[in-house]
Amino acid sequence: MAGLLQEYADLISITGGDAYKARAYEKAARAVAGHYQDVAQLDAKGLRQIPNVGRSIADKVAEYLASGSVPEIEELRARIPAGVRQLIAIPTLGPKKANVLYQELGISSVEELVDAIHAEKLRGLKGFGTKTEENILHGVRLMQSAGDRVLINVALELADELVEELSAVTGCVRCSYAGSLRRFRETIGDVDLLAAAEDPEPLMRTVTELDTVAEVIAHGQKKTSVRTRSGLQVDVRVVAPEAWGAALQYFTGSKAHNIRTREIAVHQKLKLSEYGLFDVDSGDLVVSQTEEEVYRRLGLPWIPPTLREDRGEVEAAQRGELPDLLTEQDIKGDLHTHTDLTDGVSTLEEMVEAAARRGYSYYAITDHAPNLYMQRMSDEKMLAQRERVREMDGKHRRMRLLHGTELNIDADGEVDWPPEFLAGFDLCVASVHSYFTLPRERQTRRLLKAIENPYVNIIGHPLARQIGRRPEIDVDLDAVFEACARTGTALEVNSFADRLDLRDEHIMHARRYGVKFAIDSDSHSTVHLGYLRYGVGTAQRGWLTAAEVINTWPLTKLRAFVRAKRPR
DNA sequence: GCCGTTTTCGGCCCGACTGTTTTCAGTCG
């Protein structure tokens, strides 16, 4: 539903419609996406209860739910090819330029645009210079660096649904996702599902009949590949129940990890395949039922999927030195969240309620500070929010509330408020929201300045990337990690699926300096609180243990961490 | 198109940067 509203907003912008109308649809899209109820279960009246959804949008949503289409949207779709809308996904290219390209040159796909630039067809077009061409080509390269891969949340939500549907099929003994999804890679090329059944036929047939299937790529007895309507490929493999462990190990990968484990097998005169671990001489099956058995027979402890990248996990396993990875259950609270006081869509009360339901023992509200001008924060508003937080604190017996803020690191590393004001917060996150392209030396100096600030406890989304849209900022990572370890400043693992920042390699790098981390959701809505699973997955890929993550600590220890950095 | 009221219209996120332009439009956060 949110996607449809956003599409309509884009189409309004591209066709030069009322900018405020477009913005109204964008706001509604965000509100719907972040709404705590299942929108499909609401009638027009219920829909109007959602903030920023009025009569007109509620009616359109209701109509869509009833009939599957909305005439106004269909009309704009007929005028603007879908490819034109893809153009505005290119960084630096917005609706106005996209419309010029379509109207003047008939360009309606990213591919056509790139061709047109190379053929110099944009020359002489008003508002398009050589630098614009360069920027567009650079933007396209950025987008394509993610390839045809999708963000992990998109793949995982689909996989969860499919696993549920397939598990219900008669004869299905087990079903699970495998592949890069099970390893929690940040982007996913295709969804690999594994099922166990004596008779694979009902499962294979069901796969081809799923609602979401747009195309059947391959359909066999043991394996079926389909493409969903959203364009994602799903491979489903069925094995006999007794081969479950070996198959899951095989299909989880990574390829490099599997090569290592098969080598180990070979050295022991064994052969490892998706059907089991076999004795080479006799051909007899040794083990196959569980992953644990397979690893154990190879002389290894079970290796968590998030480590299976051949990045030292096999050696660590052989030495008995695998890290005791943190899990979502270790997280005692979220330390970076927003409310509708700034750009969130849920109220303070809703956020706190939702956090309490997750069983947290503490929870920090960290709305944006004033220097991010679009958020219109003020000292008064922040202090008034603090009053409310203090009043609410204690109403949830098992969850304490912390009042913090997300500061804005300016080009010189300064933050929004003077020390006297910062001292009033329970903790502060500080993040880069601008000046992404400073030269390395200045970028590093800027970040170090913020890290040295005695009131900055967490650096939020430290490298400020957005997957497929914006590259990481260029900084001296060693200098940053050293400073964080020395000053007692945590680095965030931001759990938003298009950020996942720090990412796995940098986490591995940083922890060698003894850096502490905070795994936060950066929630702008109650539904975002659950995104924490992506941050936890990323943290596991970075080999993090609970001891290194400040929001697994008891509150007293967390408070001591904040206090230790502040002047006495 | 939504919202709030100084209610049935008028304001809506503000500022900066970039590139293309001669004074500003488009894009972004």
PDB file of C-alpha atoms in Angstrom, chain A residues 13 45 55 181 209 249 251 262 272 278 309 322 414 449 452 533:
ATOM      1  CA  SER A  13       5.960  15.020  -9.247  1.00  0.00           C
ATOM      2  CA  LYS A  45     -13.012   5.000   8.476  1.00  0.00           C
ATOM      3  CA  ARG A  55     -10.717  11.246   3.067  1.00  0.00           C
ATOM      4  CA  LEU A 181      19.852 -14.947   3.361  1.00  0.00           C
ATOM      5  CA  GLU A 209       1.158 -22.112  -7.829  1.00  0.00           C
ATOM      6  CA  GLN A 249      24.901 -27.044   5.235  1.00  0.00           C
ATOM      7  CA  PHE A 251      22.798 -24.752   0.490  1.00  0.00           C
ATOM      8  CA  ARG A 262      34.825 -30.364   1.668  1.00  0.00           C
ATOM      9  CA  LEU A 272      30.656 -34.142   1.626  1.00  0.00           C
ATOM     10  CA  PHE A 278      30.124 -40.382   2.965  1.00  0.00           C
ATOM     11  CA  GLU A 309      32.436 -16.813   4.619  1.00  0.00           C
ATOM     12  CA  LEU A 322      34.790 -19.485  17.651  1.00  0.00           C
ATOM     13  CA  GLU A 414      31.073  20.377  16.159  1.00  0.00           C
ATOM     14  CA  LYS A 449      36.554  15.926  16.818  1.00  0.00           C
ATOM     15  CA  GLU A 452      36.583  13.427  21.392  1.00  0.00           C
ATOM     16  CA  ARG A 533      17.403  -8.415  13.564  1.00  0.00           C
TER      17      ARG A 533
END
